[in-house]
Amino acid sequence: MNQIYIGCAGWNLPVDYWPQFPADGTHLQRYASQLTAVEINSSFYRPHRPKTYMRWAQSVPAAFRFSVKMPKLITHVQRLQGCELLLDEFLAQCTALGDSLGCVLVQLPPSLAYEEGIASAFFRALRQRYAGPVVVEPRHASWLGAEGLLIEQKIGRVAADPSAMTGGDRPGGWPGIHYWRWHGSPRMYHSDYAPGRLEMLARHLHNAEQAGVVSWCIFDNTASGFAVGNALTLKALLGGNYRMS
């Protein structure tokens, strides 16, 4: 099993990077020939049928993993409350990925403060239904007080760049998974990452691997097409520590 997963938010391949990928196959097949992870963000906005997830899983190598973003109906509309049936529906869809489902991402709205009772009930309900890797990206500083709950429920806290809260740029919660989610800085979704930043990230990933921690790094700076290039550069920096099979 891989210890390091590198990819982008979505598998779109900007034309400038086409020479670095096979010419044949779907965009996902070509993308998955060079990177071992992708974050599905479209699930945040709309459901996908189980057979769609199954088709995606069948089109990638065995080592490839998908991270699937939880629907906004759960996180932003219901705000983690009263959503057991919605969890059932979402998990019935995305678990059709089988072994290719690598992580579930729970991104919270900036206005959602940490309330222990609500958060505890939600993650308990989630864990009753799904035992695999889960990470949460809170954007309200009060969630820094949720470490005990996240560790108890084995939920990693995303290291976001830029982060909406002090300390949110470093992995937190359960220490068994690190999930770096780089949105582009200083201009979110657009800015390219300088080589020095990527070298620093490579060191973090290498150190985590040495400690036996599974790490993900997802580049979300897709708007100007830099995500794929940043992911490929990070892969090259890790060299032999990054396995494609």
Short mmCIF file of C-alpha atoms in Angstrom, two decimals:
data_model
loop_
_atom_site.label_atom_id
_atom_site.label_comp_id
_atom_site.label_asym_id
_atom_site.label_seq_id
_atom_site.Cartn_x
_atom_site.Cartn_y
_atom_site.Cartn_z
CA MET A 1 0.00 0.00 0.00
CA ASN A 2 1.24 3.45 -0.84
CA GLN A 3 2.07 5.78 2.03
CA ILE A 4 2.05 8.95 -0.10
CA TYR A 5 -0.76 10.02 -2.44
CA ILE A 6 -0.32 13.03 -4.70
CA GLY A 7 -2.93 14.47 -7.01
CA CYS A 8 -5.30 17.28 -7.88
CA ALA A 9 -8.87 18.36 -7.32
CA GLY A 10 -10.25 16.76 -10.46
CA TRP A 11 -8.43 15.04 -13.31
CA ASN A 12 -8.55 17.78 -15.92
CA LEU A 13 -5.30 17.90 -17.91
CA PRO A 14 -4.31 21.34 -19.24
CA VAL A 15 -2.99 21.17 -22.80
CA ASP A 16 0.46 22.37 -21.72
CA TYR A 17 0.95 19.13 -19.75
CA TRP A 18 -0.34 16.69 -22.37
CA PRO A 19 3.20 15.68 -23.48
CA GLN A 20 3.82 14.31 -19.97
CA PHE A 21 0.85 11.93 -20.18
CA PRO A 22 -0.07 9.13 -22.59
CA ALA A 23 -1.93 10.24 -25.69
CA ASP A 24 -4.49 7.44 -25.51
CA GLY A 25 -7.29 6.82 -23.05
CA THR A 26 -9.78 8.97 -21.17
CA HIS A 27 -8.61 12.00 -19.21
CA LEU A 28 -8.85 9.93 -16.01
CA GLN A 29 -6.85 7.04 -17.46
CA ARG A 30 -4.16 9.38 -18.73
CA TYR A 31 -4.06 11.29 -15.43
CA ALA A 32 -3.86 8.08 -13.38
CA SER A 33 -0.83 6.89 -15.34
CA GLN A 34 1.32 9.55 -13.64
CA LEU A 35 -0.39 10.36 -10.32
CA THR A 36 -1.90 8.06 -7.71
CA ALA A 37 -4.74 10.14 -6.28
CA VAL A 38 -7.51 12.50 -7.21
CA GLU A 39 -10.06 14.43 -5.18
CA ILE A 40 -13.63 14.28 -6.48
CA ASN A 41 -15.18 17.67 -5.73
CA SER A 42 -18.25 17.28 -7.96
CA SER A 43 -19.82 15.03 -5.30
CA PHE A 44 -20.09 18.15 -3.13
CA TYR A 45 -22.60 19.61 -5.58
CA ARG A 46 -24.49 16.60 -6.94
CA PRO A 47 -24.76 12.85 -6.41
CA HIS A 48 -23.11 10.33 -8.71
CA ARG A 49 -24.60 6.93 -9.40
CA PRO A 50 -22.81 3.90 -7.94
CA LYS A 51 -22.14 2.60 -11.45
CA THR A 52 -20.36 5.89 -12.27
CA TYR A 53 -18.03 5.42 -9.30
CA MET A 54 -17.57 1.79 -10.29
CA ARG A 55 -16.62 2.78 -13.84
CA TRP A 56 -14.05 5.26 -12.53
CA ALA A 57 -12.54 2.60 -10.26
CA GLN A 58 -12.30 0.11 -13.12
CA SER A 59 -10.42 2.61 -15.31
CA VAL A 60 -7.46 3.26 -12.97
CA PRO A 61 -4.51 1.18 -11.72
CA ALA A 62 -4.95 -0.89 -8.56
CA ALA A 63 -2.79 1.50 -6.50
CA PHE A 64 -4.78 4.59 -7.46
CA ARG A 65 -7.04 6.14 -4.82
CA PHE A 66 -9.99 8.55 -4.88
CA SER A 67 -10.82 11.06 -2.16
CA VAL A 68 -14.51 11.93 -2.28
CA LYS A 69 -15.89 15.20 -0.95
CA MET A 70 -18.99 14.90 1.19
CA PRO A 71 -22.12 16.63 -0.21
CA LYS A 72 -22.81 20.22 0.83
CA LEU A 73 -26.34 19.12 1.70
CA ILE A 74 -24.77 17.40 4.72
CA THR A 75 -22.07 19.93 5.62
CA HIS A 76 -23.51 23.30 4.57
CA VAL A 77 -27.29 22.87 4.51
CA GLN A 78 -27.91 20.41 7.35
CA ARG A 79 -24.72 21.61 9.08
CA LEU A 80 -23.98 18.07 10.32
CA GLN A 81 -27.38 17.68 11.99
CA GLY A 82 -30.07 15.12 11.24
CA CYS A 83 -28.28 13.68 8.24
CA GLU A 84 -28.18 9.93 8.88
CA LEU A 85 -30.23 9.12 5.76
CA LEU A 86 -28.10 11.49 3.70
CA LEU A 87 -24.98 9.71 4.94
CA ASP A 88 -26.52 6.38 3.94
CA GLU A 89 -27.21 7.69 0.43
CA PHE A 90 -23.76 9.24 -0.03
CA LEU A 91 -21.87 6.20 1.23
CA ALA A 92 -24.00 3.82 -0.86
CA GLN A 93 -22.83 5.80 -3.88
CA CYS A 94 -19.13 6.40 -3.23
CA THR A 95 -18.31 3.01 -1.69
CA ALA A 96 -18.96 1.56 -5.15
CA LEU A 97 -15.34 2.60 -5.70
CA GLY A 98 -14.40 -0.44 -3.63
CA ASP A 99 -10.73 -0.56 -2.68
CA SER A 100 -10.12 2.56 -4.79
CA LEU A 101 -11.95 4.70 -2.22
CA GLY A 102 -9.03 6.13 -0.29
CA CYS A 103 -10.58 8.90 1.80
CA VAL A 104 -13.74 10.85 2.55
CA LEU A 105 -13.27 14.62 2.79
CA VAL A 106 -15.60 16.63 5.03
CA GLN A 107 -15.21 20.36 4.26
CA LEU A 108 -17.09 22.64 6.62
CA PRO A 109 -18.41 26.16 5.97
CA PRO A 110 -16.50 29.06 7.59
CA SER A 111 -19.58 29.93 9.64
CA LEU A 112 -19.84 26.50 11.27
CA ALA A 113 -18.39 26.71 14.78
CA TYR A 114 -17.44 23.62 16.74
CA GLU A 115 -20.21 22.35 19.00
CA GLU A 116 -19.12 19.18 20.72
CA GLY A 117 -22.56 17.57 20.92
CA ILE A 118 -23.36 18.09 17.25
CA ALA A 119 -19.89 17.13 16.02
CA SER A 120 -19.74 14.06 18.24
CA ALA A 121 -23.13 12.79 17.07
CA PHE A 122 -22.21 13.38 13.43
CA PHE A 123 -18.85 11.63 13.46
CA ARG A 124 -20.26 8.81 15.54
CA ALA A 125 -22.99 8.31 12.91
CA LEU A 126 -20.40 8.45 10.14
CA ARG A 127 -18.16 5.92 11.87
CA GLN A 128 -21.09 3.55 12.41
CA ARG A 129 -21.40 3.46 8.62
CA TYR A 130 -17.84 3.85 7.34
CA ALA A 131 -14.57 2.70 8.92
CA GLY A 132 -12.16 3.97 6.25
CA PRO A 133 -9.98 7.10 6.21
CA VAL A 134 -11.80 10.39 6.89
CA VAL A 135 -10.46 13.95 7.06
CA VAL A 136 -12.20 17.20 7.96
CA GLU A 137 -11.37 20.69 6.72
CA PRO A 138 -12.91 23.09 9.27
CA ARG A 139 -12.72 26.82 8.59
CA HIS A 140 -13.78 28.18 11.96
CA ALA A 141 -11.07 28.59 14.60
CA SER A 142 -13.21 26.95 17.30
CA TRP A 143 -12.50 23.57 15.65
CA LEU A 144 -8.98 23.71 17.06
CA GLY A 145 -10.72 22.59 20.25
CA ALA A 146 -11.98 19.41 18.59
CA GLU A 147 -8.69 17.51 18.73
CA GLY A 148 -9.86 15.05 21.37
CA LEU A 149 -12.97 14.10 19.39
CA LEU A 150 -11.06 13.81 16.11
CA ILE A 151 -8.44 11.56 17.67
CA GLU A 152 -11.11 9.41 19.31
CA GLN A 153 -12.96 8.95 16.02
CA LYS A 154 -9.76 8.63 13.93
CA ILE A 155 -10.52 11.75 11.86
CA GLY A 156 -7.58 13.69 10.43
CA ARG A 157 -7.70 17.48 10.22
CA VAL A 158 -6.69 18.95 6.86
CA ALA A 159 -3.60 21.12 6.55
CA ALA A 160 -4.91 23.85 4.25
CA ASP A 161 -3.04 26.53 2.35
CA PRO A 162 -4.13 29.21 2.72
CA SER A 163 -5.91 28.44 5.96
CA ALA A 164 -8.84 30.37 7.37
CA MET A 165 -7.62 29.78 10.93
CA THR A 166 -4.35 30.01 12.80
CA GLY A 167 -2.74 26.60 12.95
CA GLY A 168 -4.91 25.26 10.15
CA ASP A 169 -1.91 25.03 7.84
CA ARG A 170 -0.58 21.98 9.71
CA PRO A 171 -2.08 18.49 9.97
CA GLY A 172 -4.14 17.91 13.10
CA GLY A 173 -6.65 15.55 14.63
CA TRP A 174 -5.88 11.84 14.39
CA PRO A 175 -2.13 11.51 13.66
CA GLY A 176 -2.54 8.40 11.47
CA ILE A 177 -3.28 10.45 8.34
CA HIS A 178 -1.95 13.75 7.00
CA TYR A 179 -3.98 15.47 4.30
CA TRP A 180 -2.47 18.55 2.69
CA ARG A 181 -4.96 20.57 0.67
CA TRP A 182 -3.22 23.41 -1.16
CA HIS A 183 -5.66 25.82 -2.76
CA GLY A 184 -3.13 28.28 -4.20
CA SER A 185 -1.47 31.13 -2.35
CA PRO A 186 -1.61 34.10 -2.31
CA ARG A 187 -4.41 33.94 -4.90
CA MET A 188 -6.69 31.01 -4.09
CA TYR A 189 -7.27 28.53 -6.91
CA HIS A 190 -4.89 30.43 -9.21
CA SER A 191 -1.40 30.91 -7.75
CA ASP A 192 1.48 28.64 -8.69
CA TYR A 193 3.61 27.20 -5.87
CA ALA A 194 7.30 28.11 -5.91
CA PRO A 195 9.89 25.30 -5.90
CA GLY A 196 10.90 26.15 -2.31
CA ARG A 197 7.36 25.56 -1.03
CA LEU A 198 7.16 22.24 -2.84
CA GLU A 199 10.55 21.17 -1.48
CA MET A 200 9.35 21.92 2.04
CA LEU A 201 6.20 19.88 1.43
CA ALA A 202 8.26 16.99 0.07
CA ARG A 203 10.27 16.94 3.30
CA HIS A 204 7.07 16.80 5.37
CA LEU A 205 5.75 13.93 3.27
CA HIS A 206 9.02 12.02 3.49
CA ASN A 207 9.20 12.47 7.27
CA ALA A 208 5.60 11.32 7.63
CA GLU A 209 6.30 8.22 5.55
CA GLN A 210 9.31 7.42 7.73
CA ALA A 211 6.98 7.61 10.75
CA GLY A 212 4.48 5.25 9.12
CA VAL A 213 1.87 7.95 8.47
CA VAL A 214 -0.23 7.87 5.30
CA SER A 215 -0.11 11.27 3.58
CA TRP A 216 -2.18 12.90 0.90
CA CYS A 217 -1.37 16.08 -0.98
CA ILE A 218 -4.10 17.52 -3.18
CA PHE A 219 -3.50 20.62 -5.30
CA ASP A 220 -6.66 22.67 -5.71
CA ASN A 221 -5.04 25.56 -7.63
CA THR A 222 -6.70 24.41 -10.82
CA ALA A 223 -8.19 27.67 -12.13
CA SER A 224 -5.02 28.77 -13.92
CA GLY A 225 -3.84 25.23 -14.62
CA PHE A 226 -0.98 25.01 -12.11
CA ALA A 227 -2.23 22.05 -10.06
CA VAL A 228 -1.03 19.33 -12.41
CA GLY A 229 2.43 20.89 -12.76
CA ASN A 230 2.79 21.27 -8.99
CA ALA A 231 1.75 17.65 -8.45
CA LEU A 232 4.24 16.37 -11.02
CA THR A 233 7.02 18.49 -9.50
CA LEU A 234 6.27 17.17 -6.01
CA LYS A 235 6.31 13.62 -7.36
CA ALA A 236 9.74 14.24 -8.91
CA LEU A 237 11.08 15.74 -5.68
CA LEU A 238 10.09 12.62 -3.76
CA GLY A 239 11.77 10.37 -6.29
CA GLY A 240 11.99 6.78 -5.07
CA ASN A 241 9.78 7.54 -2.09
CA TYR A 242 6.80 7.88 -4.41
CA ARG A 243 5.54 4.58 -5.81
CA MET A 244 3.30 4.22 -8.84
CA SER A 245 2.43 0.55 -8.41
#
